[in-house]
Amino acid sequence: MATADDLKFQEFDDAANLLAANPDATTISIDEPVEIPKNQHSRLQEPGREEDDELLGTDDSDKTELLAGQKKSAPFWTFDYYQTFFDVDTYQVLDRIKGSVFPVPGKNFVRLYIRSNPDLYGPFWICATLVFTIAVSGNLSNFFIHLGKPTYHYVPEFRKVSIAATTIYAYAWLVPLALWGFLMWRNSKVMNIVSYSFLEIVCVYGYSLFIYIPTAILWIIPQKVVRWVLVVFSLCLSGSVLVMTFWPAVRDDNRRIAVATVATILLLHALLAVGCLAYFFDAPELDFPAPIIPAHNGTTVITKSH
Amino acid sequence: FPGLADVSISQDIPVEGEITVPVGSHSPDEDYSTLDEPVKDTIMRDLKAVGKKFVHVMYPRKSSALLRDWDLWGPLVLCVSLALMLQGGSADSKDDGGPQFAEVFVIIWFGAVVITLNSKLLGGTISFFQSLCVLGYCVLPLTVAMLVCRLVLLAGAGTVSFVIRLIVVGAMFGWSTLASTAFLADSQPPNRKALVVYPIFLFYFVISWMILTFTPQ
């Protein structure tokens, strides 16, 4: 096993001395510490510096190529194969979450944060948290809305957890699958500069769902205006992450197909948010003190409530 | 030989002796000796092991007994009793609203398996069943909370009882999470500890939510 000394940059005279001492020794030249072992990654280079390089726009395509070639060398029936998808540290996951909530205009989420190290930890646990957050918040919100009514008897509504789980996991896996298939098909017709692997698309979708977790908690507030403002706000943030990721992948294509693809992505994302709001959260009633809602909106609320 | 013709052994003299095989040290293989013991001893030995683990959970210290001799009896008993106590018991249990028996079972066991797989995929060194054992045993504080909640609900279902239940469930939730983290945290790589602890937090939060929202008919 290589010690830390072997990985440090060797001075020229050392190598020359070594060669002079043993001329027949095989030499390996390591020109740049690109292939840093993963467990030394956090110690040898600060994460901030890496991201500064990215933001400056230095071309790292060869680095990502090298890193991409190193991954997934184990066959898919071994445990080690799946371990390569969980090769993230705490700070990396937190950085990716931050990147999905505060999208940097013009910078690609995949290129900036994922960079050939897609993980399944983030998408899986963000979806799990979202499922339980929506179920619990919906339950709490209904409780507060119907509190005080004589005919109301509180039920935990546990069925909704299964429904929420099915919906969100289906969205987080089937939509990336369809999108990936579609992009592969278009790639065969039109040569695109940017193409994503399936796991990178799953990663982007998973992390882009993070903004809905605080949104779901804030949806407990039983004001219709507040809820819709939250929907629009979170849709803008996560939608912009998705658009900035996928626009470079389709912009070389036929104009109409590119626009249609991006529009479909946004539409499905909006459908998820609105659908969750409509199904899990009962509409606030008219007699609840809501000074913001004018009367004519109140009647539409009643007709829409179930 | 004429002298020997007179030698005869009387039938009255008993021929006796001893043939013993030297046993040496006490054999470490217990299998043969436990076959003959009374059933009570067998059951009491397993019960004592389970009981000792319960005590370890209630006073979590860095002891390796829970990890070394894992067993799944305790988690099974806890899971079944928790699932039974979460049943509404009403005649019309169709639209109870609460979790069914099978749902509680699935959530606890499937959740524990997923958390174990997660910690192993992140590079943890704990074995699969050891982790299941720890996660299952640390449901004990929440089962105690469920018992307390049911007793409190017998007295009444108003705001005061809700506040009491909230405090008890919250305290037990914290205890469960801290106990399981104390046992499992050492086997994780140091820069991924938070990634492993968070799913455990979510797991016990979901169980606490099921306990807190239990309303009898």
Short mmCIF file of C-alpha atoms in Angstrom, two decimals:
data_model
loop_
_atom_site.label_atom_id
_atom_site.label_comp_id
_atom_site.label_asym_id
_atom_site.label_seq_id
_atom_site.Cartn_x
_atom_site.Cartn_y
_atom_site.Cartn_z
CA MET A 1 0.00 0.00 0.00
CA ALA A 2 1.37 3.44 -0.96
CA THR A 3 2.27 5.62 1.95
CA ALA A 4 1.50 9.31 2.11
CA ASP A 5 5.09 10.04 1.13
CA ASP A 6 4.74 8.18 -2.13
CA LEU A 7 1.87 10.39 -3.16
CA LYS A 8 3.64 13.67 -2.53
CA PHE A 9 5.20 15.42 -5.49
CA GLN A 10 8.71 13.99 -5.94
CA GLU A 11 11.48 16.43 -6.64
CA PHE A 12 13.41 15.94 -9.82
CA ASP A 13 16.77 15.29 -8.16
CA ASP A 14 15.31 12.56 -6.01
CA ALA A 15 14.11 10.69 -9.03
CA ALA A 16 17.39 11.25 -10.78
CA ASN A 17 19.30 10.02 -7.74
CA LEU A 18 17.13 6.99 -7.49
CA LEU A 19 17.60 6.23 -11.15
CA ALA A 20 21.31 6.72 -10.88
CA ALA A 21 21.39 4.29 -7.98
CA ASN A 22 19.33 1.69 -9.76
CA PRO A 23 19.27 2.24 -13.51
CA ASP A 24 17.16 -0.80 -14.28
CA ALA A 25 14.27 0.12 -12.04
CA THR A 26 10.91 0.60 -13.73
CA THR A 27 9.71 4.13 -13.40
CA ILE A 28 6.20 5.47 -13.23
CA SER A 29 5.70 9.16 -13.82
CA ILE A 30 2.80 10.77 -12.04
CA ASP A 31 2.57 14.24 -13.52
CA GLU A 32 -0.39 15.64 -11.59
CA PRO A 33 -2.26 14.43 -8.54
CA VAL A 34 -5.42 13.75 -10.50
CA GLU A 35 -5.83 10.20 -9.34
CA ILE A 36 -6.05 11.01 -5.66
CA PRO A 37 -7.23 8.02 -3.64
CA LYS A 38 -10.71 8.67 -2.45
CA ASN A 39 -9.94 8.42 1.23
CA GLN A 40 -7.31 11.10 1.00
CA HIS A 41 -9.52 13.38 -1.00
CA SER A 42 -10.78 15.48 1.84
CA ARG A 43 -7.35 15.97 3.34
CA LEU A 44 -5.28 16.74 0.32
CA GLN A 45 -7.50 19.32 -1.31
CA GLU A 46 -10.10 21.61 0.18
CA PRO A 47 -13.52 21.38 -1.39
CA GLY A 48 -13.70 25.13 -1.73
CA ARG A 49 -10.74 25.23 -4.03
CA GLU A 50 -12.19 22.57 -6.26
CA GLU A 51 -15.36 24.50 -6.71
CA ASP A 52 -13.46 27.70 -7.40
CA ASP A 53 -11.77 25.93 -10.28
CA GLU A 54 -15.15 24.95 -11.60
CA LEU A 55 -16.59 28.43 -11.30
CA LEU A 56 -13.59 29.86 -13.12
CA GLY A 57 -14.54 27.63 -15.97
CA THR A 58 -11.34 25.64 -16.29
CA ASP A 59 -11.79 22.75 -18.61
CA ASP A 60 -11.94 19.58 -16.59
CA SER A 61 -13.23 17.27 -19.25
CA ASP A 62 -10.09 15.17 -19.18
CA LYS A 63 -10.23 14.98 -15.38
CA THR A 64 -13.81 13.81 -15.49
CA GLU A 65 -12.91 11.34 -18.18
CA LEU A 66 -10.21 9.86 -15.98
CA LEU A 67 -12.46 9.78 -12.96
CA ALA A 68 -15.27 8.28 -15.01
CA GLY A 69 -12.96 5.54 -16.17
CA GLN A 70 -12.12 4.61 -12.62
CA LYS A 71 -15.65 4.10 -11.44
CA LYS A 72 -17.83 1.02 -11.57
CA SER A 73 -15.14 -1.46 -12.35
CA ALA A 74 -16.79 -4.16 -10.22
CA PRO A 75 -19.38 -6.44 -11.83
CA PHE A 76 -22.93 -5.53 -11.04
CA TRP A 77 -23.71 -8.56 -8.95
CA THR A 78 -21.13 -7.71 -6.29
CA PHE A 79 -21.72 -5.50 -3.28
CA ASP A 80 -18.76 -3.30 -4.22
CA TYR A 81 -20.50 -2.20 -7.39
CA TYR A 82 -23.27 -0.58 -5.40
CA GLN A 83 -20.80 0.88 -2.94
CA THR A 84 -19.46 3.08 -5.72
CA PHE A 85 -22.80 4.88 -5.71
CA PHE A 86 -22.47 5.80 -2.05
CA ASP A 87 -18.98 7.20 -2.26
CA VAL A 88 -19.85 10.60 -0.84
CA ASP A 89 -18.91 12.41 2.32
CA THR A 90 -21.16 14.54 4.47
CA TYR A 91 -19.83 17.82 3.11
CA GLN A 92 -20.39 16.66 -0.48
CA VAL A 93 -24.02 15.82 0.17
CA LEU A 94 -24.52 19.16 1.91
CA ASP A 95 -22.88 21.00 -0.99
CA ARG A 96 -25.12 19.28 -3.50
CA ILE A 97 -28.20 20.15 -1.49
CA LYS A 98 -27.04 23.77 -1.30
CA GLY A 99 -26.48 23.77 -5.04
CA SER A 100 -30.01 22.59 -5.68
CA VAL A 101 -31.54 25.24 -3.44
CA PHE A 102 -29.42 28.19 -4.59
CA PRO A 103 -28.92 27.64 -8.30
CA VAL A 104 -26.02 29.59 -9.73
CA PRO A 105 -27.23 31.13 -12.98
CA GLY A 106 -25.36 29.75 -15.92
CA LYS A 107 -23.65 26.92 -14.08
CA ASN A 108 -24.72 23.35 -14.63
CA PHE A 109 -25.64 21.40 -11.48
CA VAL A 110 -24.28 18.18 -12.85
CA ARG A 111 -20.99 19.62 -13.98
CA LEU A 112 -20.55 21.73 -10.89
CA TYR A 113 -21.43 19.34 -8.12
CA ILE A 114 -21.77 15.83 -9.37
CA ARG A 115 -18.82 15.60 -11.74
CA SER A 116 -18.86 11.91 -12.49
CA ASN A 117 -19.55 10.93 -8.92
CA PRO A 118 -23.32 10.49 -8.92
CA ASP A 119 -24.58 9.14 -5.66
CA LEU A 120 -27.77 7.36 -4.78
CA TYR A 121 -27.70 8.44 -1.14
CA GLY A 122 -29.10 11.90 -1.81
CA PRO A 123 -31.98 10.94 -4.12
CA PHE A 124 -33.08 8.01 -1.97
CA TRP A 125 -33.10 9.73 1.40
CA ILE A 126 -34.42 13.04 0.08
CA CYS A 127 -37.36 11.16 -1.43
CA ALA A 128 -37.91 9.24 1.81
CA THR A 129 -37.85 12.44 3.84
CA LEU A 130 -40.19 14.11 1.38
CA VAL A 131 -42.67 11.24 1.58
CA PHE A 132 -42.91 11.42 5.35
CA THR A 133 -42.82 15.21 5.43
CA ILE A 134 -45.75 15.50 3.04
CA ALA A 135 -47.76 12.85 4.89
CA VAL A 136 -47.07 14.33 8.33
CA SER A 137 -47.59 17.96 7.23
CA GLY A 138 -50.78 17.09 5.41
CA ASN A 139 -52.08 15.35 8.48
CA LEU A 140 -51.13 18.27 10.76
CA SER A 141 -52.60 20.83 8.39
CA ASN A 142 -55.91 18.98 8.16
CA PHE A 143 -55.95 18.68 11.93
CA PHE A 144 -55.54 22.42 12.42
CA ILE A 145 -58.06 23.29 9.72
CA HIS A 146 -60.79 21.06 11.09
CA LEU A 147 -60.01 21.67 14.74
CA GLY A 148 -62.98 22.75 16.78
CA LYS A 149 -65.60 21.28 14.51
CA PRO A 150 -67.96 19.07 16.50
CA THR A 151 -68.22 16.40 13.82
CA TYR A 152 -64.50 16.08 13.29
CA HIS A 153 -62.69 13.03 14.59
CA TYR A 154 -58.95 12.96 14.10
CA VAL A 155 -57.57 10.09 12.05
CA PRO A 156 -53.87 9.64 11.34
CA GLU A 157 -54.59 8.84 7.65
CA PHE A 158 -51.81 6.35 7.38
CA ARG A 159 -52.90 5.15 3.94
CA LYS A 160 -51.61 8.39 2.52
CA VAL A 161 -48.04 7.46 3.38
CA SER A 162 -48.14 4.56 0.93
CA ILE A 163 -49.68 6.74 -1.74
CA ALA A 164 -47.12 9.48 -1.19
CA ALA A 165 -44.28 6.95 -1.30
CA THR A 166 -45.50 5.42 -4.56
CA THR A 167 -45.97 8.78 -6.20
CA ILE A 168 -42.69 10.34 -5.21
CA TYR A 169 -40.49 7.34 -5.84
CA ALA A 170 -42.19 6.74 -9.19
CA TYR A 171 -41.55 10.35 -10.12
CA ALA A 172 -37.93 10.25 -8.98
CA TRP A 173 -37.14 7.09 -10.96
CA LEU A 174 -39.50 6.78 -13.90
CA VAL A 175 -39.27 10.34 -15.16
CA PRO A 176 -35.43 10.23 -15.25
CA LEU A 177 -35.67 6.89 -17.01
CA ALA A 178 -37.98 8.30 -19.66
CA LEU A 179 -35.86 11.42 -20.02
CA TRP A 180 -32.68 9.42 -20.32
CA GLY A 181 -34.22 7.19 -22.97
CA PHE A 182 -35.43 10.20 -24.84
CA LEU A 183 -32.03 11.93 -24.70
CA MET A 184 -30.28 8.75 -25.85
CA TRP A 185 -32.66 8.51 -28.77
CA ARG A 186 -32.06 12.13 -29.74
CA ASN A 187 -28.32 11.61 -29.35
CA SER A 188 -28.45 8.95 -32.00
CA LYS A 189 -30.02 11.43 -34.39
CA VAL A 190 -28.26 14.67 -33.49
CA MET A 191 -24.74 14.85 -32.14
CA ASN A 192 -24.99 16.54 -28.75
CA ILE A 193 -21.97 17.88 -26.93
CA VAL A 194 -23.42 17.24 -23.52
CA SER A 195 -24.86 13.90 -22.54
CA TYR A 196 -25.72 12.55 -19.12
CA SER A 197 -25.69 9.08 -17.72
CA PHE A 198 -28.84 7.68 -16.18
CA LEU A 199 -27.54 8.00 -12.65
CA GLU A 200 -26.62 11.64 -13.13
CA ILE A 201 -30.17 12.40 -14.23
CA VAL A 202 -31.55 10.50 -11.21
CA CYS A 203 -29.17 12.50 -9.04
CA VAL A 204 -30.32 15.86 -10.44
CA TYR A 205 -33.96 14.96 -10.02
CA GLY A 206 -33.42 13.66 -6.51
CA TYR A 207 -31.58 16.73 -5.30
CA SER A 208 -34.00 19.07 -7.04
CA LEU A 209 -36.81 17.62 -4.91
CA PHE A 210 -35.11 18.85 -1.74
CA ILE A 211 -36.73 22.30 -1.92
CA TYR A 212 -40.13 20.67 -1.49
CA ILE A 213 -39.29 19.51 2.02
CA PRO A 214 -39.36 22.96 3.66
CA THR A 215 -42.18 23.89 1.27
CA ALA A 216 -44.27 20.97 2.53
CA ILE A 217 -43.64 22.02 6.13
CA LEU A 218 -44.71 25.58 5.32
CA TRP A 219 -47.82 24.31 3.58
CA ILE A 220 -49.24 23.70 7.04
CA ILE A 221 -50.12 27.39 7.08
CA PRO A 222 -53.79 27.31 6.08
CA GLN A 223 -53.76 30.31 3.78
CA LYS A 224 -54.38 29.62 0.13
CA VAL A 225 -52.34 32.57 -1.08
CA VAL A 226 -49.35 31.56 1.03
CA ARG A 227 -49.53 28.01 -0.29
CA TRP A 228 -49.63 29.06 -3.92
CA VAL A 229 -46.81 31.55 -3.46
CA LEU A 230 -44.76 28.72 -1.97
CA VAL A 231 -45.60 26.47 -4.92
CA VAL A 232 -44.48 29.08 -7.43
CA PHE A 233 -41.33 29.91 -5.48
CA SER A 234 -40.16 26.33 -5.05
CA LEU A 235 -41.09 25.52 -8.63
CA CYS A 236 -38.92 28.40 -9.82
CA LEU A 237 -35.93 27.26 -7.80
CA SER A 238 -35.99 23.56 -8.60
CA GLY A 239 -37.26 24.15 -12.11
CA SER A 240 -34.34 26.44 -12.82
CA VAL A 241 -31.91 23.75 -11.65
CA LEU A 242 -33.51 21.26 -14.02
CA VAL A 243 -33.67 23.69 -16.92
CA MET A 244 -30.05 24.75 -16.55
CA THR A 245 -29.04 21.11 -16.45
CA PHE A 246 -30.99 19.90 -19.43
CA TRP A 247 -30.97 22.88 -21.74
CA PRO A 248 -27.36 22.27 -22.85
CA ALA A 249 -28.28 18.68 -23.63
CA VAL A 250 -31.04 19.55 -26.06
CA ARG A 251 -30.13 22.98 -27.40
CA ASP A 252 -28.26 21.53 -30.36
CA ASP A 253 -31.37 19.73 -31.40
CA ASN A 254 -34.32 20.89 -33.42
CA ARG A 255 -35.61 24.07 -31.77
CA ARG A 256 -39.13 22.85 -31.26
CA ILE A 257 -38.11 19.54 -29.79
CA ALA A 258 -35.71 21.26 -27.39
CA VAL A 259 -38.34 23.67 -26.16
CA ALA A 260 -40.92 20.89 -25.92
CA THR A 261 -38.56 18.75 -23.83
CA VAL A 262 -37.78 21.49 -21.36
CA ALA A 263 -41.45 22.44 -21.17
CA THR A 264 -42.41 18.84 -20.43
CA ILE A 265 -39.81 18.63 -17.67
CA LEU A 266 -41.19 21.75 -16.05
CA LEU A 267 -44.77 20.65 -16.52
CA LEU A 268 -44.22 17.31 -14.81
CA HIS A 269 -42.41 19.01 -11.95
CA ALA A 270 -45.27 21.47 -11.51
CA LEU A 271 -47.79 18.66 -11.71
CA LEU A 272 -46.06 16.87 -8.85
CA ALA A 273 -46.11 19.94 -6.63
CA VAL A 274 -49.70 20.90 -7.36
CA GLY A 275 -50.89 17.32 -7.13
CA CYS A 276 -49.32 16.85 -3.70
CA LEU A 277 -50.79 20.12 -2.50
CA ALA A 278 -54.26 19.21 -3.74
CA TYR A 279 -54.33 15.64 -2.47
CA PHE A 280 -52.63 15.78 0.88
CA PHE A 281 -53.68 19.20 2.08
CA ASP A 282 -57.34 20.03 2.47
CA ALA A 283 -58.36 23.44 1.29
CA PRO A 284 -58.72 25.99 4.06
CA GLU A 285 -62.34 26.80 4.69
CA LEU A 286 -64.05 30.14 4.36
CA ASP A 287 -64.95 30.52 8.03
CA PHE A 288 -61.31 30.18 9.07
CA PRO A 289 -60.06 33.72 9.80
CA ALA A 290 -58.36 34.59 6.55
CA PRO A 291 -58.40 38.33 5.98
CA ILE A 292 -56.36 38.07 2.79
CA ILE A 293 -58.80 35.91 0.89
CA PRO A 294 -61.62 37.95 -0.64
CA ALA A 295 -65.16 36.58 -0.62
CA HIS A 296 -65.46 35.54 -4.26
CA ASN A 297 -62.30 33.45 -3.99
CA GLY A 298 -63.81 31.89 -0.88
CA THR A 299 -66.71 30.41 -2.82
CA THR A 300 -64.38 28.78 -5.31
CA VAL A 301 -62.48 27.35 -2.35
CA ILE A 302 -65.60 25.68 -1.06
CA THR A 303 -66.55 24.19 -4.39
CA LYS A 304 -63.06 22.81 -4.86
CA SER A 305 -62.70 21.37 -1.37
CA HIS A 306 -63.23 17.68 -0.89
CA PHE B 1 3.88 -77.61 33.05
CA PRO B 2 2.93 -79.74 35.99
CA GLY B 3 3.12 -76.86 38.50
CA LEU B 4 0.66 -74.78 36.68
CA ALA B 5 -1.98 -77.47 36.42
CA ASP B 6 -2.92 -76.79 39.99
CA VAL B 7 -3.33 -73.07 39.46
CA SER B 8 -6.92 -72.22 39.31
CA ILE B 9 -8.82 -69.03 39.86
CA SER B 10 -11.65 -69.34 42.18
CA GLN B 11 -14.97 -68.15 40.87
CA ASP B 12 -15.50 -66.11 44.04
CA ILE B 13 -12.63 -63.71 43.47
CA PRO B 14 -14.08 -60.75 41.56
CA VAL B 15 -11.98 -59.30 38.81
CA GLU B 16 -12.29 -55.62 38.94
CA GLY B 17 -10.48 -52.62 37.72
CA GLU B 18 -11.00 -49.26 36.12
CA ILE B 19 -10.76 -48.14 32.57
CA THR B 20 -10.83 -44.38 32.28
CA VAL B 21 -10.10 -42.10 29.37
CA PRO B 22 -8.33 -38.96 30.57
CA VAL B 23 -10.78 -36.08 29.76
CA GLY B 24 -8.24 -33.35 30.14
CA SER B 25 -9.54 -29.74 30.32
CA HIS B 26 -13.23 -28.89 30.20
CA SER B 27 -14.44 -29.18 26.63
CA PRO B 28 -15.42 -25.80 25.08
CA ASP B 29 -18.07 -27.42 22.96
CA GLU B 30 -21.27 -26.95 24.94
CA ASP B 31 -23.53 -28.68 22.52
CA TYR B 32 -23.45 -32.04 24.11
CA SER B 33 -23.90 -30.77 27.64
CA THR B 34 -26.89 -28.53 26.85
CA LEU B 35 -28.80 -31.43 25.40
CA ASP B 36 -29.48 -32.94 28.78
CA GLU B 37 -30.27 -29.81 30.71
CA PRO B 38 -33.82 -29.07 31.72
CA VAL B 39 -35.88 -26.95 29.31
CA LYS B 40 -36.22 -24.27 31.97
CA ASP B 41 -32.44 -23.71 31.88
CA THR B 42 -32.41 -23.32 28.12
CA ILE B 43 -35.23 -20.81 28.12
CA MET B 44 -33.85 -18.90 31.09
CA ARG B 45 -30.47 -18.55 29.44
CA ASP B 46 -31.96 -16.95 26.34
CA LEU B 47 -34.30 -14.82 28.41
CA LYS B 48 -31.39 -13.58 30.50
CA ALA B 49 -29.47 -12.65 27.35
CA VAL B 50 -32.45 -10.70 26.03
CA GLY B 51 -32.98 -9.05 29.40
CA LYS B 52 -29.34 -8.05 29.64
CA LYS B 53 -29.62 -6.37 26.24
CA PHE B 54 -32.72 -4.49 27.37
CA VAL B 55 -30.74 -3.15 30.31
CA HIS B 56 -27.95 -2.11 27.95
CA VAL B 57 -30.43 -0.14 25.88
CA MET B 58 -31.94 1.64 28.85
CA TYR B 59 -28.50 2.65 30.14
CA PRO B 60 -26.47 2.97 26.97
CA ARG B 61 -22.78 2.66 27.54
CA LYS B 62 -20.09 1.70 25.11
CA SER B 63 -20.36 -1.99 25.84
CA SER B 64 -19.87 -4.45 23.07
CA ALA B 65 -22.18 -7.09 24.50
CA LEU B 66 -25.08 -5.92 22.38
CA LEU B 67 -22.98 -6.08 19.27
CA ARG B 68 -21.13 -9.31 19.93
CA ASP B 69 -23.94 -11.68 20.81
CA TRP B 70 -26.69 -10.41 18.63
CA ASP B 71 -30.11 -11.97 18.66
CA LEU B 72 -33.39 -10.98 17.11
CA TRP B 73 -35.74 -12.21 19.85
CA GLY B 74 -35.91 -8.84 21.54
CA PRO B 75 -36.68 -6.88 18.36
CA LEU B 76 -39.37 -9.41 17.44
CA VAL B 77 -41.07 -9.16 20.83
CA LEU B 78 -40.88 -5.36 20.77
CA CYS B 79 -42.16 -5.10 17.21
CA VAL B 80 -45.11 -7.42 17.84
CA SER B 81 -46.10 -5.71 21.08
CA LEU B 82 -45.81 -2.24 19.52
CA ALA B 83 -47.88 -3.30 16.52
CA LEU B 84 -50.51 -4.85 18.78
CA MET B 85 -50.73 -1.77 20.96
CA LEU B 86 -51.16 0.42 17.89
CA GLN B 87 -54.35 -1.37 16.94
CA GLY B 88 -57.41 0.70 17.55
CA GLY B 89 -59.39 -2.22 18.77
CA SER B 90 -62.64 -0.91 17.33
CA ALA B 91 -65.14 -3.17 15.67
CA ASP B 92 -64.97 -1.28 12.43
CA SER B 93 -61.24 -1.45 11.98
CA LYS B 94 -61.47 -0.89 8.28
CA ASP B 95 -61.35 2.89 8.33
CA ASP B 96 -59.36 3.19 11.50
CA GLY B 97 -56.95 5.58 9.89
CA GLY B 98 -54.09 4.20 11.91
CA PRO B 99 -51.44 1.81 10.68
CA GLN B 100 -52.40 -1.78 10.25
CA PHE B 101 -50.47 -4.50 12.05
CA ALA B 102 -48.69 -5.47 8.86
CA GLU B 103 -47.81 -1.86 8.11
CA VAL B 104 -46.07 -1.41 11.46
CA PHE B 105 -44.21 -4.66 10.97
CA VAL B 106 -43.11 -3.75 7.48
CA ILE B 107 -42.04 -0.25 8.48
CA ILE B 108 -39.94 -1.45 11.39
CA TRP B 109 -38.24 -4.38 9.67
CA PHE B 110 -37.94 -2.89 6.21
CA GLY B 111 -36.76 0.38 7.71
CA ALA B 112 -34.12 -1.39 9.80
CA VAL B 113 -32.91 -3.38 6.78
CA VAL B 114 -32.68 -0.25 4.64
CA ILE B 115 -30.75 1.63 7.31
CA THR B 116 -28.36 -1.30 7.73
CA LEU B 117 -27.80 -1.51 3.98
CA ASN B 118 -27.26 2.24 3.89
CA SER B 119 -24.61 2.15 6.58
CA LYS B 120 -22.86 -0.80 4.95
CA LEU B 121 -22.88 0.88 1.55
CA LEU B 122 -21.38 3.99 3.06
CA GLY B 123 -18.47 1.93 4.30
CA GLY B 124 -19.52 0.84 7.77
CA THR B 125 -17.80 -2.11 9.38
CA ILE B 126 -20.69 -3.48 11.36
CA SER B 127 -22.25 -6.75 10.31
CA PHE B 128 -25.77 -6.95 8.93
CA PHE B 129 -27.44 -8.75 11.81
CA GLN B 130 -25.60 -6.82 14.48
CA SER B 131 -27.02 -3.61 13.09
CA LEU B 132 -30.52 -5.09 12.85
CA CYS B 133 -30.17 -6.23 16.46
CA VAL B 134 -29.17 -2.78 17.71
CA LEU B 135 -31.89 -0.96 15.76
CA GLY B 136 -34.52 -3.42 16.92
CA TYR B 137 -33.52 -3.30 20.59
CA CYS B 138 -33.48 0.50 20.58
CA VAL B 139 -37.22 0.47 19.84
CA LEU B 140 -37.63 -0.41 23.53
CA PRO B 141 -37.97 3.20 24.82
CA LEU B 142 -40.65 3.86 22.20
CA THR B 143 -42.55 0.73 23.21
CA VAL B 144 -42.48 1.97 26.79
CA ALA B 145 -43.77 5.33 25.49
CA MET B 146 -46.61 3.54 23.69
CA LEU B 147 -47.56 1.80 26.92
CA VAL B 148 -47.57 5.09 28.80
CA CYS B 149 -49.64 6.72 26.04
CA ARG B 150 -52.26 4.02 26.21
CA LEU B 151 -52.49 4.39 29.97
CA VAL B 152 -52.76 8.17 29.70
CA LEU B 153 -55.47 7.83 27.06
CA LEU B 154 -57.46 5.64 29.42
CA ALA B 155 -57.64 8.62 31.75
CA GLY B 156 -58.78 11.07 29.10
CA ALA B 157 -58.12 12.44 25.63
CA GLY B 158 -57.95 16.18 26.15
CA THR B 159 -55.25 18.73 25.67
CA VAL B 160 -53.48 17.88 28.93
CA SER B 161 -53.18 14.24 27.98
CA PHE B 162 -51.88 15.28 24.58
CA VAL B 163 -49.19 17.45 26.14
CA ILE B 164 -48.15 14.62 28.46
CA ARG B 165 -48.04 12.21 25.55
CA LEU B 166 -46.03 14.66 23.47
CA ILE B 167 -43.44 15.08 26.18
CA VAL B 168 -43.15 11.36 26.87
CA VAL B 169 -42.91 10.38 23.19
CA GLY B 170 -40.43 13.17 22.50
CA ALA B 171 -38.20 12.10 25.37
CA MET B 172 -38.31 8.45 24.37
CA PHE B 173 -37.61 9.33 20.76
CA GLY B 174 -34.49 11.19 21.83
CA TRP B 175 -33.46 8.28 24.04
CA SER B 176 -33.87 5.74 21.22
CA THR B 177 -31.93 7.81 18.76
CA LEU B 178 -29.10 8.50 21.22
CA ALA B 179 -28.92 4.86 22.30
CA SER B 180 -28.70 3.48 18.79
CA THR B 181 -26.25 6.17 17.74
CA ALA B 182 -24.05 5.36 20.72
CA PHE B 183 -23.83 1.76 19.60
CA LEU B 184 -23.56 2.27 15.88
CA ALA B 185 -21.52 5.43 15.52
CA ASP B 186 -18.13 3.87 16.13
CA SER B 187 -18.32 1.54 13.19
CA GLN B 188 -18.76 4.31 10.63
CA PRO B 189 -16.10 6.18 8.70
CA PRO B 190 -15.54 9.52 10.45
CA ASN B 191 -16.53 11.91 7.68
CA ARG B 192 -19.81 10.13 6.98
CA LYS B 193 -21.24 9.88 10.47
CA ALA B 194 -24.01 12.40 9.81
CA LEU B 195 -25.01 10.53 6.66
CA VAL B 196 -25.52 7.38 8.73
CA VAL B 197 -27.18 8.99 11.75
CA TYR B 198 -29.82 10.89 9.77
CA PRO B 199 -31.74 7.81 8.50
CA ILE B 200 -31.78 6.43 12.06
CA PHE B 201 -33.28 9.75 13.19
CA LEU B 202 -35.92 9.53 10.43
CA PHE B 203 -36.74 5.92 11.34
CA TYR B 204 -37.42 6.64 15.00
CA PHE B 205 -39.25 9.85 14.06
CA VAL B 206 -41.71 7.89 11.94
CA ILE B 207 -42.29 5.37 14.73
CA SER B 208 -42.76 8.22 17.22
CA TRP B 209 -45.26 9.85 14.88
CA MET B 210 -47.26 6.62 14.71
CA ILE B 211 -47.29 6.42 18.50
CA LEU B 212 -48.20 10.07 19.03
CA THR B 213 -51.08 10.07 16.56
CA PHE B 214 -52.66 6.96 18.02
CA THR B 215 -56.26 7.73 18.83
CA PRO B 216 -58.53 5.04 20.17
CA GLN B 217 -62.05 4.90 18.81
#
